[in-house]
């Protein structure tokens, strides 16, 4: 059931009905609900490894002695994860009040990314006007190009991220309009 849900979420996002998951897994809906009393419980199980991997990406980036390279690598890897699995970015921003481990991992990733931004700005690699909300903007843009087969989505994502990272460099910075007040959860869950 978990493998089927993982495949459906990766392909179609989190809007897949529990009945469709049960049907594809060749089990009854009641069986699915006995194992996972809510869709939240299923989503939490399906994406546990990805939550851990996302935190690992940020931790690895924080360990890099070059703050700009750490920031760049984190952005590239998170966007690649988003392109490879359409459901993960929605799961990352979904509210899981009963899943304390997921909430803790998400908080660690977001706080770690904020530290990456701070460090990259402090060393002059990242433009000074990059705002934390720009991460939501980046994920929105990346989410817009990841249609089609996975290989095409990954290629489009890599190209877009390369363009955006070039624009994020401090030495190429021209003044920008003020950042959009974007809530990461609201943006990715659309």
PDB file of N, CA, C and O in Angstrom, residues 69-141:
ATOM      1  N   UNK A  69      28.304  28.137  -1.899  1.00  0.00           N
ATOM      2  CA  UNK A  69      28.205  26.786  -2.454  1.00  0.00           C
ATOM      3  C   UNK A  69      27.184  25.955  -1.667  1.00  0.00           C
ATOM      4  O   UNK A  69      26.400  25.217  -2.248  1.00  0.00           O
ATOM      5  N   UNK A  70      27.174  26.096  -0.348  1.00  0.00           N
ATOM      6  CA  UNK A  70      26.186  25.384   0.474  1.00  0.00           C
ATOM      7  C   UNK A  70      24.769  25.793   0.114  1.00  0.00           C
ATOM      8  O   UNK A  70      23.895  24.951  -0.061  1.00  0.00           O
ATOM      9  N   UNK A  71      24.534  27.102  -0.009  1.00  0.00           N
ATOM     10  CA  UNK A  71      23.218  27.609  -0.397  1.00  0.00           C
ATOM     11  C   UNK A  71      22.826  27.071  -1.766  1.00  0.00           C
ATOM     12  O   UNK A  71      21.729  26.537  -1.951  1.00  0.00           O
ATOM     13  N   UNK A  72      23.730  27.211  -2.724  1.00  0.00           N
ATOM     14  CA  UNK A  72      23.460  26.766  -4.105  1.00  0.00           C
ATOM     15  C   UNK A  72      23.145  25.267  -4.146  1.00  0.00           C
ATOM     16  O   UNK A  72      22.167  24.847  -4.771  1.00  0.00           O
ATOM     17  N   UNK A  73      23.938  24.479  -3.468  1.00  0.00           N
ATOM     18  CA  UNK A  73      23.738  23.035  -3.465  1.00  0.00           C
ATOM     19  C   UNK A  73      22.397  22.666  -2.837  1.00  0.00           C
ATOM     20  O   UNK A  73      21.678  21.798  -3.349  1.00  0.00           O
ATOM     21  N   UNK A  74      22.035  23.321  -1.751  1.00  0.00           N
ATOM     22  CA  UNK A  74      20.748  23.042  -1.103  1.00  0.00           C
ATOM     23  C   UNK A  74      19.593  23.367  -2.048  1.00  0.00           C
ATOM     24  O   UNK A  74      18.658  22.570  -2.195  1.00  0.00           O
ATOM     25  N   UNK A  75      19.653  24.512  -2.702  1.00  0.00           N
ATOM     26  CA  UNK A  75      18.589  24.897  -3.638  1.00  0.00           C
ATOM     27  C   UNK A  75      18.504  23.883  -4.778  1.00  0.00           C
ATOM     28  O   UNK A  75      17.411  23.422  -5.137  1.00  0.00           O
ATOM     29  N   UNK A  76      19.635  23.520  -5.347  1.00  0.00           N
ATOM     30  CA  UNK A  76      19.635  22.563  -6.456  1.00  0.00           C
ATOM     31  C   UNK A  76      19.039  21.223  -6.042  1.00  0.00           C
ATOM     32  O   UNK A  76      18.205  20.659  -6.751  1.00  0.00           O
ATOM     33  N   UNK A  77      19.447  20.735  -4.890  1.00  0.00           N
ATOM     34  CA  UNK A  77      18.985  19.413  -4.463  1.00  0.00           C
ATOM     35  C   UNK A  77      17.516  19.411  -4.056  1.00  0.00           C
ATOM     36  O   UNK A  77      16.785  18.474  -4.378  1.00  0.00           O
ATOM     37  N   UNK A  78      17.059  20.457  -3.369  1.00  0.00           N
ATOM     38  CA  UNK A  78      15.643  20.521  -2.975  1.00  0.00           C
ATOM     39  C   UNK A  78      14.763  20.641  -4.220  1.00  0.00           C
ATOM     40  O   UNK A  78      13.725  19.976  -4.326  1.00  0.00           O
ATOM     41  N   UNK A  79      15.165  21.465  -5.173  1.00  0.00           N
ATOM     42  CA  UNK A  79      14.374  21.599  -6.406  1.00  0.00           C
ATOM     43  C   UNK A  79      14.385  20.303  -7.208  1.00  0.00           C
ATOM     44  O   UNK A  79      13.374  19.952  -7.824  1.00  0.00           O
ATOM     45  N   UNK A  80      15.475  19.589  -7.188  1.00  0.00           N
ATOM     46  CA  UNK A  80      15.538  18.294  -7.853  1.00  0.00           C
ATOM     47  C   UNK A  80      14.597  17.301  -7.179  1.00  0.00           C
ATOM     48  O   UNK A  80      13.895  16.530  -7.843  1.00  0.00           O
ATOM     49  N   UNK A  81      14.545  17.328  -5.848  1.00  0.00           N
ATOM     50  CA  UNK A  81      13.605  16.462  -5.119  1.00  0.00           C
ATOM     51  C   UNK A  81      12.173  16.811  -5.501  1.00  0.00           C
ATOM     52  O   UNK A  81      11.345  15.926  -5.706  1.00  0.00           O
ATOM     53  N   UNK A  82      11.885  18.096  -5.618  1.00  0.00           N
ATOM     54  CA  UNK A  82      10.546  18.545  -5.985  1.00  0.00           C
ATOM     55  C   UNK A  82      10.192  18.068  -7.391  1.00  0.00           C
ATOM     56  O   UNK A  82       9.080  17.612  -7.638  1.00  0.00           O
ATOM     57  N   UNK A  83      11.141  18.162  -8.318  1.00  0.00           N
ATOM     58  CA  UNK A  83      10.887  17.756  -9.700  1.00  0.00           C
ATOM     59  C   UNK A  83      10.697  16.248  -9.819  1.00  0.00           C
ATOM     60  O   UNK A  83       9.910  15.782 -10.645  1.00  0.00           O
ATOM     61  N   UNK A  84      11.410  15.495  -9.001  1.00  0.00           N
ATOM     62  CA  UNK A  84      11.327  14.036  -9.076  1.00  0.00           C
ATOM     63  C   UNK A  84      10.072  13.492  -8.418  1.00  0.00           C
ATOM     64  O   UNK A  84       9.611  12.400  -8.761  1.00  0.00           O
ATOM     65  N   UNK A  85       9.487  14.255  -7.496  1.00  0.00           N
ATOM     66  CA  UNK A  85       8.339  13.751  -6.737  1.00  0.00           C
ATOM     67  C   UNK A  85       7.350  14.884  -6.481  1.00  0.00           C
ATOM     68  O   UNK A  85       7.541  15.676  -5.562  1.00  0.00           O
ATOM     69  N   UNK A  86       6.319  14.965  -7.295  1.00  0.00           N
ATOM     70  CA  UNK A  86       5.338  16.053  -7.199  1.00  0.00           C
ATOM     71  C   UNK A  86       4.633  16.101  -5.846  1.00  0.00           C
ATOM     72  O   UNK A  86       4.183  17.137  -5.406  1.00  0.00           O
ATOM     73  N   UNK A  87       4.506  14.979  -5.201  1.00  0.00           N
ATOM     74  CA  UNK A  87       3.816  14.945  -3.915  1.00  0.00           C
ATOM     75  C   UNK A  87       4.660  15.450  -2.764  1.00  0.00           C
ATOM     76  O   UNK A  87       4.127  15.934  -1.769  1.00  0.00           O
ATOM     77  N   UNK A  88       5.987  15.362  -2.884  1.00  0.00           N
ATOM     78  CA  UNK A  88       6.827  15.708  -1.750  1.00  0.00           C
ATOM     79  C   UNK A  88       6.715  17.171  -1.350  1.00  0.00           C
ATOM     80  O   UNK A  88       6.610  17.489  -0.172  1.00  0.00           O
ATOM     81  N   UNK A  89       6.746  18.089  -2.307  1.00  0.00           N
ATOM     82  CA  UNK A  89       6.694  19.504  -1.926  1.00  0.00           C
ATOM     83  C   UNK A  89       5.372  19.835  -1.257  1.00  0.00           C
ATOM     84  O   UNK A  89       5.326  20.607  -0.307  1.00  0.00           O
ATOM     85  N   UNK A  90       4.290  19.216  -1.705  1.00  0.00           N
ATOM     86  CA  UNK A  90       2.994  19.424  -1.049  1.00  0.00           C
ATOM     87  C   UNK A  90       3.011  18.815   0.348  1.00  0.00           C
ATOM     88  O   UNK A  90       2.486  19.409   1.296  1.00  0.00           O
ATOM     89  N   UNK A  91       3.623  17.649   0.487  1.00  0.00           N
ATOM     90  CA  UNK A  91       3.717  17.017   1.807  1.00  0.00           C
ATOM     91  C   UNK A  91       4.582  17.851   2.738  1.00  0.00           C
ATOM     92  O   UNK A  91       4.290  17.977   3.929  1.00  0.00           O
ATOM     93  N   UNK A  92       5.647  18.444   2.193  1.00  0.00           N
ATOM     94  CA  UNK A  92       6.556  19.226   3.014  1.00  0.00           C
ATOM     95  C   UNK A  92       5.849  20.409   3.663  1.00  0.00           C
ATOM     96  O   UNK A  92       6.141  20.761   4.796  1.00  0.00           O
ATOM     97  N   UNK A  93       4.915  21.022   2.972  1.00  0.00           N
ATOM     98  CA  UNK A  93       4.257  22.208   3.516  1.00  0.00           C
ATOM     99  C   UNK A  93       2.904  21.917   4.134  1.00  0.00           C
ATOM    100  O   UNK A  93       2.288  22.803   4.712  1.00  0.00           O
ATOM    101  N   UNK A  94       2.418  20.682   4.029  1.00  0.00           N
ATOM    102  CA  UNK A  94       1.125  20.338   4.624  1.00  0.00           C
ATOM    103  C   UNK A  94       1.245  20.337   6.145  1.00  0.00           C
ATOM    104  O   UNK A  94       2.304  20.095   6.707  1.00  0.00           O
ATOM    105  N   UNK A  95       0.138  20.620   6.796  1.00  0.00           N
ATOM    106  CA  UNK A  95       0.118  20.611   8.258  1.00  0.00           C
ATOM    107  C   UNK A  95      -0.116  19.189   8.750  1.00  0.00           C
ATOM    108  O   UNK A  95      -1.051  18.525   8.311  1.00  0.00           O
ATOM    109  N   UNK A  96       0.740  18.734   9.652  1.00  0.00           N
ATOM    110  CA  UNK A  96       0.610  17.409  10.260  1.00  0.00           C
ATOM    111  C   UNK A  96       0.666  17.562  11.776  1.00  0.00           C
ATOM    112  O   UNK A  96       1.654  17.198  12.408  1.00  0.00           O
ATOM    113  N   UNK A  97      -0.389  18.124  12.369  1.00  0.00           N
ATOM    114  CA  UNK A  97      -0.332  18.411  13.807  1.00  0.00           C
ATOM    115  C   UNK A  97      -0.113  17.174  14.680  1.00  0.00           C
ATOM    116  O   UNK A  97       0.426  17.274  15.777  1.00  0.00           O
ATOM    117  N   UNK A  98      -0.516  16.008  14.199  1.00  0.00           N
ATOM    118  CA  UNK A  98      -0.347  14.787  14.998  1.00  0.00           C
ATOM    119  C   UNK A  98       0.984  14.092  14.738  1.00  0.00           C
ATOM    120  O   UNK A  98       1.303  13.110  15.399  1.00  0.00           O
ATOM    121  N   UNK A  99       1.725  14.567  13.768  1.00  0.00           N
ATOM    122  CA  UNK A  99       3.002  13.933  13.405  1.00  0.00           C
ATOM    123  C   UNK A  99       4.151  14.829  13.867  1.00  0.00           C
ATOM    124  O   UNK A  99       4.724  15.581  13.097  1.00  0.00           O
ATOM    125  N   UNK A 100       4.486  14.717  15.141  1.00  0.00           N
ATOM    126  CA  UNK A 100       5.484  15.605  15.721  1.00  0.00           C
ATOM    127  C   UNK A 100       6.859  15.446  15.077  1.00  0.00           C
ATOM    128  O   UNK A 100       7.595  16.423  14.934  1.00  0.00           O
ATOM    129  N   UNK A 101       7.220  14.232  14.676  1.00  0.00           N
ATOM    130  CA  UNK A 101       8.511  14.028  14.022  1.00  0.00           C
ATOM    131  C   UNK A 101       8.589  14.803  12.714  1.00  0.00           C
ATOM    132  O   UNK A 101       9.608  15.419  12.409  1.00  0.00           O
ATOM    133  N   UNK A 102       7.510  14.772  11.942  1.00  0.00           N
ATOM    134  CA  UNK A 102       7.468  15.490  10.671  1.00  0.00           C
ATOM    135  C   UNK A 102       7.560  16.993  10.919  1.00  0.00           C
ATOM    136  O   UNK A 102       8.321  17.692  10.247  1.00  0.00           O
ATOM    137  N   UNK A 103       6.818  17.475  11.892  1.00  0.00           N
ATOM    138  CA  UNK A 103       6.840  18.904  12.200  1.00  0.00           C
ATOM    139  C   UNK A 103       8.242  19.332  12.645  1.00  0.00           C
ATOM    140  O   UNK A 103       8.727  20.393  12.264  1.00  0.00           O
ATOM    141  N   UNK A 104       8.887  18.505  13.433  1.00  0.00           N
ATOM    142  CA  UNK A 104      10.236  18.806  13.906  1.00  0.00           C
ATOM    143  C   UNK A 104      11.225  18.836  12.733  1.00  0.00           C
ATOM    144  O   UNK A 104      12.061  19.735  12.636  1.00  0.00           O
ATOM    145  N   UNK A 105      11.132  17.855  11.837  1.00  0.00           N
ATOM    146  CA  UNK A 105      12.021  17.794  10.681  1.00  0.00           C
ATOM    147  C   UNK A 105      11.806  19.006   9.769  1.00  0.00           C
ATOM    148  O   UNK A 105      12.766  19.598   9.285  1.00  0.00           O
ATOM    149  N   UNK A 106      10.546  19.350   9.524  1.00  0.00           N
ATOM    150  CA  UNK A 106      10.251  20.507   8.673  1.00  0.00           C
ATOM    151  C   UNK A 106      10.829  21.776   9.295  1.00  0.00           C
ATOM    152  O   UNK A 106      11.455  22.578   8.609  1.00  0.00           O
ATOM    153  N   UNK A 107      10.635  21.942  10.592  1.00  0.00           N
ATOM    154  CA  UNK A 107      11.143  23.134  11.278  1.00  0.00           C
ATOM    155  C   UNK A 107      12.672  23.198  11.171  1.00  0.00           C
ATOM    156  O   UNK A 107      13.234  24.266  10.899  1.00  0.00           O
ATOM    157  N   UNK A 108      13.339  22.062  11.346  1.00  0.00           N
ATOM    158  CA  UNK A 108      14.806  22.018  11.216  1.00  0.00           C
ATOM    159  C   UNK A 108      15.248  22.423   9.818  1.00  0.00           C
ATOM    160  O   UNK A 108      16.219  23.161   9.653  1.00  0.00           O
ATOM    161  N   UNK A 109      14.538  21.940   8.803  1.00  0.00           N
ATOM    162  CA  UNK A 109      14.900  22.269   7.418  1.00  0.00           C
ATOM    163  C   UNK A 109      14.715  23.759   7.146  1.00  0.00           C
ATOM    164  O   UNK A 109      15.587  24.402   6.554  1.00  0.00           O
ATOM    165  N   UNK A 110      13.609  24.307   7.581  1.00  0.00           N
ATOM    166  CA  UNK A 110      13.329  25.729   7.335  1.00  0.00           C
ATOM    167  C   UNK A 110      14.315  26.615   8.095  1.00  0.00           C
ATOM    168  O   UNK A 110      14.852  27.583   7.545  1.00  0.00           O
ATOM    169  N   UNK A 111      14.575  26.283   9.338  1.00  0.00           N
ATOM    170  CA  UNK A 111      15.542  27.056  10.122  1.00  0.00           C
ATOM    171  C   UNK A 111      16.950  26.925   9.533  1.00  0.00           C
ATOM    172  O   UNK A 111      17.707  27.891   9.485  1.00  0.00           O
ATOM    173  N   UNK A 112      17.292  25.733   9.084  1.00  0.00           N
ATOM    174  CA  UNK A 112      18.597  25.526   8.463  1.00  0.00           C
ATOM    175  C   UNK A 112      18.739  26.330   7.186  1.00  0.00           C
ATOM    176  O   UNK A 112      19.799  26.918   6.926  1.00  0.00           O
ATOM    177  N   UNK A 113      17.677  26.369   6.390  1.00  0.00           N
ATOM    178  CA  UNK A 113      17.730  27.156   5.163  1.00  0.00           C
ATOM    179  C   UNK A 113      17.898  28.638   5.490  1.00  0.00           C
ATOM    180  O   UNK A 113      18.663  29.343   4.820  1.00  0.00           O
ATOM    181  N   UNK A 114      17.206  29.112   6.524  1.00  0.00           N
ATOM    182  CA  UNK A 114      17.350  30.512   6.936  1.00  0.00           C
ATOM    183  C   UNK A 114      18.800  30.809   7.316  1.00  0.00           C
ATOM    184  O   UNK A 114      19.338  31.881   6.999  1.00  0.00           O
ATOM    185  N   UNK A 115      19.452  29.861   7.970  1.00  0.00           N
ATOM    186  CA  UNK A 115      20.860  30.041   8.340  1.00  0.00           C
ATOM    187  C   UNK A 115      21.751  30.043   7.095  1.00  0.00           C
ATOM    188  O   UNK A 115      22.704  30.820   7.012  1.00  0.00           O
ATOM    189  N   UNK A 116      21.426  29.183   6.111  1.00  0.00           N
ATOM    190  CA  UNK A 116      22.181  29.202   4.852  1.00  0.00           C
ATOM    191  C   UNK A 116      22.084  30.568   4.189  1.00  0.00           C
ATOM    192  O   UNK A 116      23.077  31.103   3.699  1.00  0.00           O
ATOM    193  N   UNK A 117      20.894  31.127   4.165  1.00  0.00           N
ATOM    194  CA  UNK A 117      20.679  32.451   3.577  1.00  0.00           C
ATOM    195  C   UNK A 117      21.507  33.492   4.328  1.00  0.00           C
ATOM    196  O   UNK A 117      22.209  34.297   3.715  1.00  0.00           O
ATOM    197  N   UNK A 118      21.441  33.457   5.643  1.00  0.00           N
ATOM    198  CA  UNK A 118      22.175  34.429   6.456  1.00  0.00           C
ATOM    199  C   UNK A 118      23.680  34.348   6.170  1.00  0.00           C
ATOM    200  O   UNK A 118      24.341  35.364   5.940  1.00  0.00           O
ATOM    201  N   UNK A 119      24.219  33.132   6.143  1.00  0.00           N
ATOM    202  CA  UNK A 119      25.660  32.951   5.918  1.00  0.00           C
ATOM    203  C   UNK A 119      26.070  33.393   4.514  1.00  0.00           C
ATOM    204  O   UNK A 119      27.104  34.046   4.344  1.00  0.00           O
ATOM    205  N   UNK A 120      25.278  33.017   3.522  1.00  0.00           N
ATOM    206  CA  UNK A 120      25.626  33.370   2.141  1.00  0.00           C
ATOM    207  C   UNK A 120      25.568  34.880   1.930  1.00  0.00           C
ATOM    208  O   UNK A 120      26.377  35.435   1.186  1.00  0.00           O
ATOM    209  N   UNK A 121      24.642  35.540   2.589  1.00  0.00           N
ATOM    210  CA  UNK A 121      24.584  37.007   2.523  1.00  0.00           C
ATOM    211  C   UNK A 121      25.789  37.620   3.238  1.00  0.00           C
ATOM    212  O   UNK A 121      26.398  38.565   2.732  1.00  0.00           O
ATOM    213  N   UNK A 122      26.113  37.098   4.403  1.00  0.00           N
ATOM    214  CA  UNK A 122      27.191  37.662   5.220  1.00  0.00           C
ATOM    215  C   UNK A 122      28.544  37.602   4.511  1.00  0.00           C
ATOM    216  O   UNK A 122      29.383  38.480   4.717  1.00  0.00           O
ATOM    217  N   UNK A 123      28.745  36.602   3.672  1.00  0.00           N
ATOM    218  CA  UNK A 123      30.027  36.493   2.964  1.00  0.00           C
ATOM    219  C   UNK A 123      29.982  37.147   1.589  1.00  0.00           C
ATOM    220  O   UNK A 123      30.973  37.086   0.855  1.00  0.00           O
ATOM    221  N   UNK A 124      28.856  37.756   1.253  1.00  0.00           N
ATOM    222  CA  UNK A 124      28.764  38.482  -0.014  1.00  0.00           C
ATOM    223  C   UNK A 124      28.453  37.627  -1.224  1.00  0.00           C
ATOM    224  O   UNK A 124      28.490  38.118  -2.347  1.00  0.00           O
ATOM    225  N   UNK A 125      28.140  36.383  -1.043  1.00  0.00           N
ATOM    226  CA  UNK A 125      27.804  35.520  -2.183  1.00  0.00           C
ATOM    227  C   UNK A 125      26.366  35.685  -2.646  1.00  0.00           C
ATOM    228  O   UNK A 125      26.081  35.674  -3.842  1.00  0.00           O
ATOM    229  N   UNK A 126      25.468  35.843  -1.710  1.00  0.00           N
ATOM    230  CA  UNK A 126      24.038  35.960  -2.007  1.00  0.00           C
ATOM    231  C   UNK A 126      23.619  37.416  -1.926  1.00  0.00           C
ATOM    232  O   UNK A 126      24.023  38.136  -1.004  1.00  0.00           O
ATOM    233  N   UNK A 127      22.838  37.833  -2.885  1.00  0.00           N
ATOM    234  CA  UNK A 127      22.384  39.219  -2.906  1.00  0.00           C
ATOM    235  C   UNK A 127      21.708  39.584  -1.586  1.00  0.00           C
ATOM    236  O   UNK A 127      21.012  38.757  -0.988  1.00  0.00           O
ATOM    237  N   UNK A 128      21.908  40.789  -1.141  1.00  0.00           N
ATOM    238  CA  UNK A 128      21.438  41.252   0.164  1.00  0.00           C
ATOM    239  C   UNK A 128      19.920  41.295   0.261  1.00  0.00           C
ATOM    240  O   UNK A 128      19.356  41.159   1.345  1.00  0.00           O
ATOM    241  N   UNK A 129      19.229  41.465  -0.882  1.00  0.00           N
ATOM    242  CA  UNK A 129      17.774  41.591  -0.830  1.00  0.00           C
ATOM    243  C   UNK A 129      17.045  40.252  -1.019  1.00  0.00           C
ATOM    244  O   UNK A 129      15.830  40.229  -1.147  1.00  0.00           O
ATOM    245  N   UNK A 130      17.782  39.133  -1.008  1.00  0.00           N
ATOM    246  CA  UNK A 130      17.121  37.834  -1.037  1.00  0.00           C
ATOM    247  C   UNK A 130      16.361  37.692   0.278  1.00  0.00           C
ATOM    248  O   UNK A 130      16.912  37.872   1.351  1.00  0.00           O
ATOM    249  N   UNK A 131      15.078  37.390   0.192  1.00  0.00           N
ATOM    250  CA  UNK A 131      14.230  37.249   1.378  1.00  0.00           C
ATOM    251  C   UNK A 131      13.857  35.780   1.574  1.00  0.00           C
ATOM    252  O   UNK A 131      13.816  35.005   0.613  1.00  0.00           O
ATOM    253  N   UNK A 132      13.583  35.418   2.792  1.00  0.00           N
ATOM    254  CA  UNK A 132      13.189  34.039   3.095  1.00  0.00           C
ATOM    255  C   UNK A 132      11.987  33.620   2.240  1.00  0.00           C
ATOM    256  O   UNK A 132      11.901  32.483   1.793  1.00  0.00           O
ATOM    257  N   UNK A 133      11.062  34.550   1.994  1.00  0.00           N
ATOM    258  CA  UNK A 133       9.893  34.251   1.160  1.00  0.00           C
ATOM    259  C   UNK A 133      10.280  33.951  -0.288  1.00  0.00           C
ATOM    260  O   UNK A 133       9.484  33.389  -1.037  1.00  0.00           O
ATOM    261  N   UNK A 134      11.488  34.325  -0.685  1.00  0.00           N
ATOM    262  CA  UNK A 134      11.930  34.007  -2.043  1.00  0.00           C
ATOM    263  C   UNK A 134      12.094  32.500  -2.255  1.00  0.00           C
ATOM    264  O   UNK A 134      12.035  32.029  -3.387  1.00  0.00           O
ATOM    265  N   UNK A 135      12.263  31.749  -1.174  1.00  0.00           N
ATOM    266  CA  UNK A 135      12.290  30.292  -1.300  1.00  0.00           C
ATOM    267  C   UNK A 135      10.933  29.800  -1.806  1.00  0.00           C
ATOM    268  O   UNK A 135      10.871  28.941  -2.691  1.00  0.00           O
ATOM    269  N   UNK A 136       9.859  30.355  -1.280  1.00  0.00           N
ATOM    270  CA  UNK A 136       8.520  29.976  -1.753  1.00  0.00           C
ATOM    271  C   UNK A 136       8.363  30.343  -3.229  1.00  0.00           C
ATOM    272  O   UNK A 136       7.813  29.563  -4.014  1.00  0.00           O
ATOM    273  N   UNK A 137       8.838  31.518  -3.603  1.00  0.00           N
ATOM    274  CA  UNK A 137       8.780  31.950  -4.998  1.00  0.00           C
ATOM    275  C   UNK A 137       9.563  30.991  -5.892  1.00  0.00           C
ATOM    276  O   UNK A 137       9.103  30.591  -6.968  1.00  0.00           O
ATOM    277  N   UNK A 138      10.731  30.594  -5.438  1.00  0.00           N
ATOM    278  CA  UNK A 138      11.562  29.647  -6.174  1.00  0.00           C
ATOM    279  C   UNK A 138      10.834  28.305  -6.353  1.00  0.00           C
ATOM    280  O   UNK A 138      10.811  27.742  -7.455  1.00  0.00           O
ATOM    281  N   UNK A 139      10.235  27.800  -5.288  1.00  0.00           N
ATOM    282  CA  UNK A 139       9.514  26.527  -5.379  1.00  0.00           C
ATOM    283  C   UNK A 139       8.266  26.640  -6.259  1.00  0.00           C
ATOM    284  O   UNK A 139       7.916  25.693  -6.955  1.00  0.00           O
ATOM    285  N   UNK A 140       7.622  27.803  -6.231  1.00  0.00           N
ATOM    286  CA  UNK A 140       6.477  28.026  -7.138  1.00  0.00           C
ATOM    287  C   UNK A 140       6.927  27.950  -8.586  1.00  0.00           C
ATOM    288  O   UNK A 140       6.303  27.291  -9.418  1.00  0.00           O
ATOM    289  N   UNK A 141       8.001  28.656  -8.890  1.00  0.00           N
ATOM    290  CA  UNK A 141       8.515  28.674 -10.262  1.00  0.00           C
ATOM    291  C   UNK A 141       8.939  27.266 -10.677  1.00  0.00           C
ATOM    292  O   UNK A 141       8.614  26.806 -11.783  1.00  0.00           O
TER     293      UNK A 141
END
